[in-house]
mmCIF file of C-alpha atoms in Angstrom:
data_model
loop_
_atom_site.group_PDB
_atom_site.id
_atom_site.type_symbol
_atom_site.label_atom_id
_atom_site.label_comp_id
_atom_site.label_asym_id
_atom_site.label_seq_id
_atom_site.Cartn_x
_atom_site.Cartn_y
_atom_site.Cartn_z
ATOM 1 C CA UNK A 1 -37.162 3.955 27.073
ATOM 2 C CA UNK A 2 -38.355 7.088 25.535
ATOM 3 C CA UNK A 3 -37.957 9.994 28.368
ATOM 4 C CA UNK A 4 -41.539 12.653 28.770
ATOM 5 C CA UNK A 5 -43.466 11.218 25.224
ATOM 6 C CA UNK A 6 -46.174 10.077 27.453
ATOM 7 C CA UNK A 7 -46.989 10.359 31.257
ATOM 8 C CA UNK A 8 -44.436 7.524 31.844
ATOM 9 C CA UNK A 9 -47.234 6.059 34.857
ATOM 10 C CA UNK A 10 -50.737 5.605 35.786
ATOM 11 C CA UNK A 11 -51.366 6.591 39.225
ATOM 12 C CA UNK A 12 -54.276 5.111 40.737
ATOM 13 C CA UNK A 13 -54.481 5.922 44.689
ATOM 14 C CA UNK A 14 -55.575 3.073 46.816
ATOM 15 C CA UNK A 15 -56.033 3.589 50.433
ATOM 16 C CA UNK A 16 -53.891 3.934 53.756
ATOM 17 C CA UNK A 17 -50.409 5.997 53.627
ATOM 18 C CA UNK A 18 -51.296 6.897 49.933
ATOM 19 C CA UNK A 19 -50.104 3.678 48.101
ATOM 20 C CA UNK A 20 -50.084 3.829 44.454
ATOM 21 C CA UNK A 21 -50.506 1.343 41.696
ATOM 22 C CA UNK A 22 -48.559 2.146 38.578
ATOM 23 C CA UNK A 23 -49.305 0.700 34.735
ATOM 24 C CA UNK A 24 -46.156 0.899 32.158
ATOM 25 C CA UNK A 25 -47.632 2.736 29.395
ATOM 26 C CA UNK A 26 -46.441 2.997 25.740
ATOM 27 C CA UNK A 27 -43.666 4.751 24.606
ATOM 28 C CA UNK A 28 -45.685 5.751 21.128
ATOM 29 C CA UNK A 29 -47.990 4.014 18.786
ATOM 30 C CA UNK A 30 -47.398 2.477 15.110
ATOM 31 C CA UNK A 31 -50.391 1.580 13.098
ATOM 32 C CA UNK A 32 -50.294 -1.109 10.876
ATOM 33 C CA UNK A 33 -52.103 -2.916 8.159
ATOM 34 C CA UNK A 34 -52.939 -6.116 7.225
ATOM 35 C CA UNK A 35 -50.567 -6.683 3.900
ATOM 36 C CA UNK A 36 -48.366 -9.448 3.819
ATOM 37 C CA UNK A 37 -44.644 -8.312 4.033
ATOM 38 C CA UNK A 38 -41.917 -10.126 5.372
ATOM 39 C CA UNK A 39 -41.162 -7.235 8.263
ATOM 40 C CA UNK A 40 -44.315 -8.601 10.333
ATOM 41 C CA UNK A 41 -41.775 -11.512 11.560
ATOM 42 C CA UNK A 42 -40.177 -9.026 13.262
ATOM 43 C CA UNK A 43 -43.041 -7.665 14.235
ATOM 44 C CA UNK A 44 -44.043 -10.511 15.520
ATOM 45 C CA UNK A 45 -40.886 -11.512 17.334
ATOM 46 C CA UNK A 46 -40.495 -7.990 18.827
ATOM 47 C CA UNK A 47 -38.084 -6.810 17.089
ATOM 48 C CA UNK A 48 -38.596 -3.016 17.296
ATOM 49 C CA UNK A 49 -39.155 -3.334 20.605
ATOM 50 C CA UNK A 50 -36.130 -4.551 20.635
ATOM 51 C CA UNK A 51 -34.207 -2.301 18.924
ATOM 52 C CA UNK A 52 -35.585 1.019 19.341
ATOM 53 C CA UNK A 53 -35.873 -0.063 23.129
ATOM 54 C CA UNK A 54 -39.290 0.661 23.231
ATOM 55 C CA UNK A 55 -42.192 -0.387 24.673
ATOM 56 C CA UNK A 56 -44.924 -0.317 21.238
ATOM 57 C CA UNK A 57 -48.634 -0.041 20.755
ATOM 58 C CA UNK A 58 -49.244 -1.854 17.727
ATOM 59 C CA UNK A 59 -53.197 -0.956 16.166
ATOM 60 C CA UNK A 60 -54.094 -2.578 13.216
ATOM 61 C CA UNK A 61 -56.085 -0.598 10.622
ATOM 62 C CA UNK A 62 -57.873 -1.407 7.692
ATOM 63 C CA UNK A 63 -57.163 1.756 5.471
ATOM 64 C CA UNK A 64 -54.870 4.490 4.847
ATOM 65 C CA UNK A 65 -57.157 7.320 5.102
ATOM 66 C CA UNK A 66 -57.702 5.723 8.619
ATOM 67 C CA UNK A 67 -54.248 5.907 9.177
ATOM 68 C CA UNK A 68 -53.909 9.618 8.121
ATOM 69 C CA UNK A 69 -56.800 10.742 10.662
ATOM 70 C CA UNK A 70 -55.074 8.750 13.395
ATOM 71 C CA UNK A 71 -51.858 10.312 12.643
ATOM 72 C CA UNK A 72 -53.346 13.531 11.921
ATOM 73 C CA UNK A 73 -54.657 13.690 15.338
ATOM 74 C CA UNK A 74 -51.277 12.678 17.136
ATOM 75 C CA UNK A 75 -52.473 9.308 18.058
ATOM 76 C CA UNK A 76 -50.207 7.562 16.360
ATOM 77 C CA UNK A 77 -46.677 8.338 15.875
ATOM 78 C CA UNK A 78 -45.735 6.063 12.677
ATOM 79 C CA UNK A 79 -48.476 4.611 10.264
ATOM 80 C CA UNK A 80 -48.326 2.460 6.796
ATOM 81 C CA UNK A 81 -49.905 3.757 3.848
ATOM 82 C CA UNK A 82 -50.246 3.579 0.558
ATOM 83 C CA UNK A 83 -49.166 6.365 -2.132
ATOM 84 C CA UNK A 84 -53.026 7.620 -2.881
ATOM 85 C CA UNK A 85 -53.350 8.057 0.902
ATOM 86 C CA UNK A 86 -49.584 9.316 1.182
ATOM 87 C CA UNK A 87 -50.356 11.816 -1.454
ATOM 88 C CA UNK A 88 -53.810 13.257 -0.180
ATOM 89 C CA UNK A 89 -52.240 13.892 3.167
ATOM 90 C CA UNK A 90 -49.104 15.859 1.819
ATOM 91 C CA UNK A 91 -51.643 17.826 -0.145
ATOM 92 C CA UNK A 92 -53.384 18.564 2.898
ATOM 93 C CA UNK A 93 -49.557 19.938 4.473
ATOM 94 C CA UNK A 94 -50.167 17.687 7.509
ATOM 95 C CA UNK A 95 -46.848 17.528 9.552
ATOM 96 C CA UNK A 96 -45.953 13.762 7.913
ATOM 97 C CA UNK A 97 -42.752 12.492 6.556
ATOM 98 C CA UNK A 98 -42.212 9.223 4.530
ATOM 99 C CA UNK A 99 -39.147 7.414 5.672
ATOM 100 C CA UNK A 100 -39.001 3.883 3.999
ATOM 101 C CA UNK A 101 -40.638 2.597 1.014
ATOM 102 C CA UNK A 102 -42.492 -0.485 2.523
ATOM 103 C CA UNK A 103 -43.262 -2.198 -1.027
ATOM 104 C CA UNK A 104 -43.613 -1.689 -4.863
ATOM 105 C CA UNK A 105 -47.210 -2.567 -5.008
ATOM 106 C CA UNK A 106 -47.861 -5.593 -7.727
ATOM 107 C CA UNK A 107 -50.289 -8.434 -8.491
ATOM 108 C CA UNK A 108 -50.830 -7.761 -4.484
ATOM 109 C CA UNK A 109 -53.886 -5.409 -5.273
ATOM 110 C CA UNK A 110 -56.103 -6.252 -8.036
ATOM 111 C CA UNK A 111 -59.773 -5.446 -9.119
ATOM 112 C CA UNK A 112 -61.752 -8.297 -9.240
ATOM 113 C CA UNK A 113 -65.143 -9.329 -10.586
ATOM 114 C CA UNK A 114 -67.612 -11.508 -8.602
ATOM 115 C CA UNK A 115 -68.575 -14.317 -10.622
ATOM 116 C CA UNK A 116 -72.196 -14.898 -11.472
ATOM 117 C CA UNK A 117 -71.783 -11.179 -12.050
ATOM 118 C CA UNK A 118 -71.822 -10.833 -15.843
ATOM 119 C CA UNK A 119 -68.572 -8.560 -16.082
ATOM 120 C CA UNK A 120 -65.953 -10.809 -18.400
ATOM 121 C CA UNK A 121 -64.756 -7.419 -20.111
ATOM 122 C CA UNK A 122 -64.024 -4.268 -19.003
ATOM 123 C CA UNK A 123 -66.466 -2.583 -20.418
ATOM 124 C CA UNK A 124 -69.489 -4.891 -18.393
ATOM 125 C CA UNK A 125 -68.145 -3.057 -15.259
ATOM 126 C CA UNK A 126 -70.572 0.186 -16.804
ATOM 127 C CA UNK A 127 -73.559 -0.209 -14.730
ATOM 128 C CA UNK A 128 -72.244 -2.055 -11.933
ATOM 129 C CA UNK A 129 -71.625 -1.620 -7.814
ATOM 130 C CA UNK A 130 -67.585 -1.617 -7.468
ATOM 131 C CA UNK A 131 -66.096 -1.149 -3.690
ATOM 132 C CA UNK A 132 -63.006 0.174 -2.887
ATOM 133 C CA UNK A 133 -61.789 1.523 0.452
ATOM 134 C CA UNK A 134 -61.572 5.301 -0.635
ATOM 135 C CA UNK A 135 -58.637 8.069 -1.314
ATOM 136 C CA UNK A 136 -56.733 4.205 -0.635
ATOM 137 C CA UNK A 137 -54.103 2.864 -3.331
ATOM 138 C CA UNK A 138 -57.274 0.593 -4.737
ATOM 139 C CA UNK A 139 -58.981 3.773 -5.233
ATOM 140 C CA UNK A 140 -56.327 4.995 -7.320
ATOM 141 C CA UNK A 141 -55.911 1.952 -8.892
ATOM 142 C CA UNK A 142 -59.689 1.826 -9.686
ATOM 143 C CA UNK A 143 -60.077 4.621 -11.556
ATOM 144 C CA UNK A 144 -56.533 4.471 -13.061
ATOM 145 C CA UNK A 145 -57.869 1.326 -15.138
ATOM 146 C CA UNK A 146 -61.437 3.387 -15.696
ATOM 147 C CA UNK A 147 -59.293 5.675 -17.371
ATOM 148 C CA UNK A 148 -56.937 3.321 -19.594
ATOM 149 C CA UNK A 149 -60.484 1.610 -20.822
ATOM 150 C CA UNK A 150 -62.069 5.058 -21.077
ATOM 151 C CA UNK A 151 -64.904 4.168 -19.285
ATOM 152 C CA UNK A 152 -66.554 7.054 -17.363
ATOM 153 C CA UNK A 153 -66.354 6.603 -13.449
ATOM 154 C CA UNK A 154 -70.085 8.354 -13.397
ATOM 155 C CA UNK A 155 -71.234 4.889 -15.480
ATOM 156 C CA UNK A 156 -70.234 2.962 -12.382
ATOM 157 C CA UNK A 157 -71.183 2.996 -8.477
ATOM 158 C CA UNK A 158 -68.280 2.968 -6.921
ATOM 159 C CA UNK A 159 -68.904 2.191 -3.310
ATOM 160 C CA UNK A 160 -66.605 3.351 0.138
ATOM 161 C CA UNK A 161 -66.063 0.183 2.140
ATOM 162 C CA UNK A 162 -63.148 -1.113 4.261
ATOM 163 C CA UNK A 163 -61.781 -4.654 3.263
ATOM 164 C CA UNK A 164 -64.411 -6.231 6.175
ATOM 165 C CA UNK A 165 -67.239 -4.717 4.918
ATOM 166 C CA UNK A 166 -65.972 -5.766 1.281
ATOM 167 C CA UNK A 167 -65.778 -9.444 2.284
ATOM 168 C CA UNK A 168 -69.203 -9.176 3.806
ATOM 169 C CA UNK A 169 -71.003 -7.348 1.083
ATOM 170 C CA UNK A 170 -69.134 -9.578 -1.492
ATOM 171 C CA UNK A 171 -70.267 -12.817 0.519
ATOM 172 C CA UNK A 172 -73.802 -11.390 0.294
ATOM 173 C CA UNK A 173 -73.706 -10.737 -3.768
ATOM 174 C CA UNK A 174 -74.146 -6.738 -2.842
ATOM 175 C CA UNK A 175 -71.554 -6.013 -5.080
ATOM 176 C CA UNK A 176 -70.328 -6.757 -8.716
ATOM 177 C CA UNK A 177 -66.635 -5.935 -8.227
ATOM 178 C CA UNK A 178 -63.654 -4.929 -5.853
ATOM 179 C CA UNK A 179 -60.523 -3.311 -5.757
ATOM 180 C CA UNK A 180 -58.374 -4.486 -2.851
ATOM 181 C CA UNK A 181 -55.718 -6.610 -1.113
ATOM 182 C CA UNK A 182 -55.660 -9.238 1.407
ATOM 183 C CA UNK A 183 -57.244 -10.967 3.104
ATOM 184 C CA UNK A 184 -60.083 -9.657 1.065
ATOM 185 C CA UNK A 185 -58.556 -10.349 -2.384
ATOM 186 C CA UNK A 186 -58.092 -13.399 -1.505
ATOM 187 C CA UNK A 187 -62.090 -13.943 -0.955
ATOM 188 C CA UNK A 188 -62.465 -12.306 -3.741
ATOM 189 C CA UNK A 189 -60.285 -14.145 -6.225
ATOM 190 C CA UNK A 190 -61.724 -17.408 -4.783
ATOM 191 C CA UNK A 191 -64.977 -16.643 -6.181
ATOM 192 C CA UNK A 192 -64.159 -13.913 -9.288
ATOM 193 C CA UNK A 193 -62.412 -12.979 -12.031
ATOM 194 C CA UNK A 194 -59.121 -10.747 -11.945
ATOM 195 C CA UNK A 195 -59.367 -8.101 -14.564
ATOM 196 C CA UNK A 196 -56.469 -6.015 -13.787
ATOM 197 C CA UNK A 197 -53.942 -5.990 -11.210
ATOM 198 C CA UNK A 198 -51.808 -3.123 -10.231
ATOM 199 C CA UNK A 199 -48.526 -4.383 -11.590
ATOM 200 C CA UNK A 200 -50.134 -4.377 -14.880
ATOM 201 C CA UNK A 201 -51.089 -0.620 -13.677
ATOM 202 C CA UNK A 202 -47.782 -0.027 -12.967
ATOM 203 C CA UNK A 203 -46.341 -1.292 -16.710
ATOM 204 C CA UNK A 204 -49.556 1.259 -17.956
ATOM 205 C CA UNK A 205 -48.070 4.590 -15.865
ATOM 206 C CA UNK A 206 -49.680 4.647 -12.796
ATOM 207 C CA UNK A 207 -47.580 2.667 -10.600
ATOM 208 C CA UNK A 208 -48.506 2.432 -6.361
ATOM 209 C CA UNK A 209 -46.352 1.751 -3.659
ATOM 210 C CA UNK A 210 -46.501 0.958 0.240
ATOM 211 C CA UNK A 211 -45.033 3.515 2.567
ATOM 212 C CA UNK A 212 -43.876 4.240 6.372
ATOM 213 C CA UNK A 213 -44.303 7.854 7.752
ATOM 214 C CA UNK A 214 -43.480 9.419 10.678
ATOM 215 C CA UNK A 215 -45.276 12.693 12.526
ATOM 216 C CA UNK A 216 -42.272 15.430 11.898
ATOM 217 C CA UNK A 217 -42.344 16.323 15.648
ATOM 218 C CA UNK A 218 -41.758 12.217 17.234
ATOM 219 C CA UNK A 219 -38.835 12.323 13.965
ATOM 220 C CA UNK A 220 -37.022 15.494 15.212
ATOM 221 C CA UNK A 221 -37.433 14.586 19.016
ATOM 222 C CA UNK A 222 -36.413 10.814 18.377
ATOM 223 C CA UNK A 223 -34.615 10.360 15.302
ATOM 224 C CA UNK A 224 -32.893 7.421 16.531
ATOM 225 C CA UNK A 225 -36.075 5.109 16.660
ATOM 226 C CA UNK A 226 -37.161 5.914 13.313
ATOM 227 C CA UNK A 227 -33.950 5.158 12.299
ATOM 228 C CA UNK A 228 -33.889 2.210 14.112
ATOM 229 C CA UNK A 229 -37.710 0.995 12.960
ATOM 230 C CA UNK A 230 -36.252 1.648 9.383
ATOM 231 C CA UNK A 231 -33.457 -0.654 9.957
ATOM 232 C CA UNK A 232 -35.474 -3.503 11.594
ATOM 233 C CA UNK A 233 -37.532 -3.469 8.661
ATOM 234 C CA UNK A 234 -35.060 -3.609 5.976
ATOM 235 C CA UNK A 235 -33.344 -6.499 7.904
ATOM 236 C CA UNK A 236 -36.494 -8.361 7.561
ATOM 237 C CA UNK A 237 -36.672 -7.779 3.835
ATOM 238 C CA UNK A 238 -32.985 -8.553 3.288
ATOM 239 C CA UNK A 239 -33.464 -11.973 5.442
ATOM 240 C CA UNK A 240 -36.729 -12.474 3.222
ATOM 241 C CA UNK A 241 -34.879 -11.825 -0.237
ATOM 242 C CA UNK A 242 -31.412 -13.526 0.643
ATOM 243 C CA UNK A 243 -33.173 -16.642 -0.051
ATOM 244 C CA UNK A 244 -36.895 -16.743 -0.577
ATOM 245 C CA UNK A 245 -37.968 -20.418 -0.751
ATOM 246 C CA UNK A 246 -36.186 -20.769 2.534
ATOM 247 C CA UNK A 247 -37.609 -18.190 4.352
ATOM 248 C CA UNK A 248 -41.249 -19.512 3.157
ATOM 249 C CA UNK A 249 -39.787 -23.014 3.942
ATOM 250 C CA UNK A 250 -39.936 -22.155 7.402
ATOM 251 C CA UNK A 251 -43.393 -22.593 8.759
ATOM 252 C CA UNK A 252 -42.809 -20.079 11.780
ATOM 253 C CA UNK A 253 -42.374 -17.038 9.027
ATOM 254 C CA UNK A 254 -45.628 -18.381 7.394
ATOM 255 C CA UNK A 255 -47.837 -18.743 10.918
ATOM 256 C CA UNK A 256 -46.249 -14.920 12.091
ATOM 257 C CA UNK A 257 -47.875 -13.273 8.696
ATOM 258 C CA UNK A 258 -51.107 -15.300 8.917
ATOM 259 C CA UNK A 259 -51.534 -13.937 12.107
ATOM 260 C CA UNK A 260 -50.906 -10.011 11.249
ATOM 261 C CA UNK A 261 -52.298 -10.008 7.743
ATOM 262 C CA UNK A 262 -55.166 -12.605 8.293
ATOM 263 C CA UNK A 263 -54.141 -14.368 4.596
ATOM 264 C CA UNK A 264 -54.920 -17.561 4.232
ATOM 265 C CA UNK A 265 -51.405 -19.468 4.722
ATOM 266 C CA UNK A 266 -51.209 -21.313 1.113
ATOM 267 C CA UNK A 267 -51.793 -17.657 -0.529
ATOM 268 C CA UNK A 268 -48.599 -16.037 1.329
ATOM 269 C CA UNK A 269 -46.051 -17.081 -1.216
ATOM 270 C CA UNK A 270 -47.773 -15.533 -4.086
ATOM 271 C CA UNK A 271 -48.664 -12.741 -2.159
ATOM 272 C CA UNK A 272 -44.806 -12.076 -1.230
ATOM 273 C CA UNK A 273 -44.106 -12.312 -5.109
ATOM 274 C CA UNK A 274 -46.442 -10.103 -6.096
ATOM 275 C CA UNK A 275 -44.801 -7.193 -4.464
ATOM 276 C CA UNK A 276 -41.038 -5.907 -4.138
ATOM 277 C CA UNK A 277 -39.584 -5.405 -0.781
ATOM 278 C CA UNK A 278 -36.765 -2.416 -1.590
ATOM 279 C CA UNK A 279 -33.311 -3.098 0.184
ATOM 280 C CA UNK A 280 -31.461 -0.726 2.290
ATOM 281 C CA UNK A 281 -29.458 0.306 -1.163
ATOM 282 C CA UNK A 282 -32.292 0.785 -3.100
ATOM 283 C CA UNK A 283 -33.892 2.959 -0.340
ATOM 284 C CA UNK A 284 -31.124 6.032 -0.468
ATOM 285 C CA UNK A 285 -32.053 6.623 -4.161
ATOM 286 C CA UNK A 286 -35.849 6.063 -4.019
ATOM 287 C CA UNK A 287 -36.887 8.406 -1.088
ATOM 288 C CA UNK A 288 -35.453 11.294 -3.390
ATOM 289 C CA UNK A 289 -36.728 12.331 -6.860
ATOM 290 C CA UNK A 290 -38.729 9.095 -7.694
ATOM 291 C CA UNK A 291 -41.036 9.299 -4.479
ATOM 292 C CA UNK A 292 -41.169 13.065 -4.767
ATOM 293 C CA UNK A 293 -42.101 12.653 -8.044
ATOM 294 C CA UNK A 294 -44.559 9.806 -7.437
ATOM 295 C CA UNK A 295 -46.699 11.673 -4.907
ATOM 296 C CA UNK A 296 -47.166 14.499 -7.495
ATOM 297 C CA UNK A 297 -48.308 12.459 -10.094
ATOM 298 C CA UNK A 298 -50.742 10.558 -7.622
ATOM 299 C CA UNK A 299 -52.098 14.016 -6.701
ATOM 300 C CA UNK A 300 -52.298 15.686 -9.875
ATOM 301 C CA UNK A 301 -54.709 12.484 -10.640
ATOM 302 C CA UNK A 302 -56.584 13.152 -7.129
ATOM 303 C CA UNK A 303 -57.547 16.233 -8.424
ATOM 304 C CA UNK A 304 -58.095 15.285 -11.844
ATOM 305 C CA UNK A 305 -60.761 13.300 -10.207
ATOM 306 C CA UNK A 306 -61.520 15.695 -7.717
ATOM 307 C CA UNK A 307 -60.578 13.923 -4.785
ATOM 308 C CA UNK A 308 -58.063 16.634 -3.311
ATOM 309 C CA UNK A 309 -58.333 20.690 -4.297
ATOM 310 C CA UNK A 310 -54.805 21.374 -5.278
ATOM 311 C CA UNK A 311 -51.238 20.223 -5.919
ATOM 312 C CA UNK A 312 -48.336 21.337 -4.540
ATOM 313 C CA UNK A 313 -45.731 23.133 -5.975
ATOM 314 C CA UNK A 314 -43.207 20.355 -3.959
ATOM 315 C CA UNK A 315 -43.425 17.398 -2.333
ATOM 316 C CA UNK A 316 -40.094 17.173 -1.141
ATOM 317 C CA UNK A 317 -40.656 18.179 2.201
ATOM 318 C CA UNK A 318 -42.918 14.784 3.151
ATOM 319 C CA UNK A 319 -39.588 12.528 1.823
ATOM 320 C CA UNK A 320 -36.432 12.111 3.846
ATOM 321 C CA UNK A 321 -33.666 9.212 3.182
ATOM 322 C CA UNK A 322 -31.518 10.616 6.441
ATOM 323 C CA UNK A 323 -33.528 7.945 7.963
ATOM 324 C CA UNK A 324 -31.945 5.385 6.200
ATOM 325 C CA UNK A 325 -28.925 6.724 5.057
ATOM 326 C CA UNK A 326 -27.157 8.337 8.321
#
């Protein structure tokens, strides 16, 4: 167990020769999402527990940005994001630090049209309500594709909703259009039109990617557990990519993710494809130059659009590899 994180007890006093009742509390707090990534097996099987001998709050959130404000305030102690949110939140200096690439975002997020709609081009989107979870990778991606097709994001109304609220409003007909992942894409897509995904983003320069951080001050005090919630992870992706169709072969992998990620179970295997899962190898090399880099390019765009106020000079100091390389 982790030694003076948290008051290690809850002392309740209860009567006669001051008995107390004590409640095991956790040891610190990881927020998750809802993508589908083979790591939520282990999550599922208690694996970190496990291994960073640990006792974990696990909170499921439904953005980035929401992840940022809980880590932000010290609630949570490691958080998934994506690179817009990653990005805004370096810009903003807060005391973060990406330790594992999670995924190479693909045909995982996508911007879809509603059928019924009218929008079978591009250029019907002018006019129309698009939601998007904001300062989120979809928001990126969103007006990353406005861009390519040069169509002005003031011609649009682009609407702030979490992925419930999407699948509500979309199930009402309140909006034309989305930008998102699952389990929302996948309501989506049942009833719409992809237009552009963000591999094909990617291919078109402005690639987005999945990422773990870390508040600086759990990382210095407990460097083992990050290094041993990085290595659980990359297990679980090695296990996953040693042999796909056996891993999705096994119907315990598939229940575990359609628990966490709330995807429907026959969309899982496409949604595993349309991502890539770097290995421990790949890792060393990718939280250096090409992450640093990344971040600066997403928040040179933020700004572009006006979504942060400035850039910084480096981003080097929200990347470290010693996580996965020591």
């Amino acid at each position: 167990m982790i030694p003076s994180l948290f008051p290690r007890r809850l002392l309740a006093a209860l009567t006669l020769g001051g008995l107390a009742l004590s409640a095991q509390a956790a040891d610190f707090t990881v927020a998750y999402q809802t993508t589908v990534d083979p790591a939520k097996v282990a999550q599922a099987d208690g694996a970190y527990e496990k291994a960073s001998k640990s006792e974990i709050d696990w909170r499921k959130f439904d953005s980035g940005a929401e992840v940022i404000t809980a880590v932000a305030s010290g609630d949570v102690q490691i958080g998934y994001v994506g690179s817009s949110p990653l990005a805004a939140a370096a810009t903003r200096q807060l005391p973060i630090q990406t330790f594992l690439i999670a995924t190479q975002i693909g045909d995982a997020e996508a911007l879809v049209a509603r059928n019924g709609a009218g929008i079978t081009k591009p250029e019907d989107l002018i006019g129309k309500k698009i939601a998007v979870p904001f300062v989120s990778t979809g928001h990126y991606s969103l007006l990353a594709a406005l861009k390519h097709w040069q169509i002005d994001p003031t011609k649009v109304t682009i609407l702030n909703l979490a992925p419930p609220a999407i699948v509500a409003a979309w199930q009402r007909g309140d909006i034309d259009a989305t930008y998102v992942w699952d389990p929302a894409l996948g309501v989506a897509k049942s009833n719409g039109k992809v237009l552009i995904s963000s591999a094909e983003l990617g291919k078109l320069g402005a690639p987005t990617f999945d990422a773990w951080i870390v508040r600086k001050d759990f990382a210095e005090k407990h460097p083992e557990v990050v290094r041993a919630f990085a290595k659980v992870t990359l297990d679980a992706y090695a296990d996953y990519r040693k042999d796909p169709k056996a891993w999705l072969a096994d119907k315990a992998n598939i229940d575990k993710l359609v628990k966490l990620s709330g995807a429907k179970a026959e969309d899982i295997p496409l949604l595993l494809q349309g991502n890539v899962f770097p290995l421990a190898a790949d890792q060393a090399t990718a939280l250096g130059a090409p992450t640093t880099q990344a971040i600066s390019e997403t928040a040179a765009f933020l700004k572009e659009q006006g979504k942060v106020d400035a850039v910084l000079p480096d981003y080097g100091p929200y990347v470290s590899s010693k996580y996965v390389t020591n």
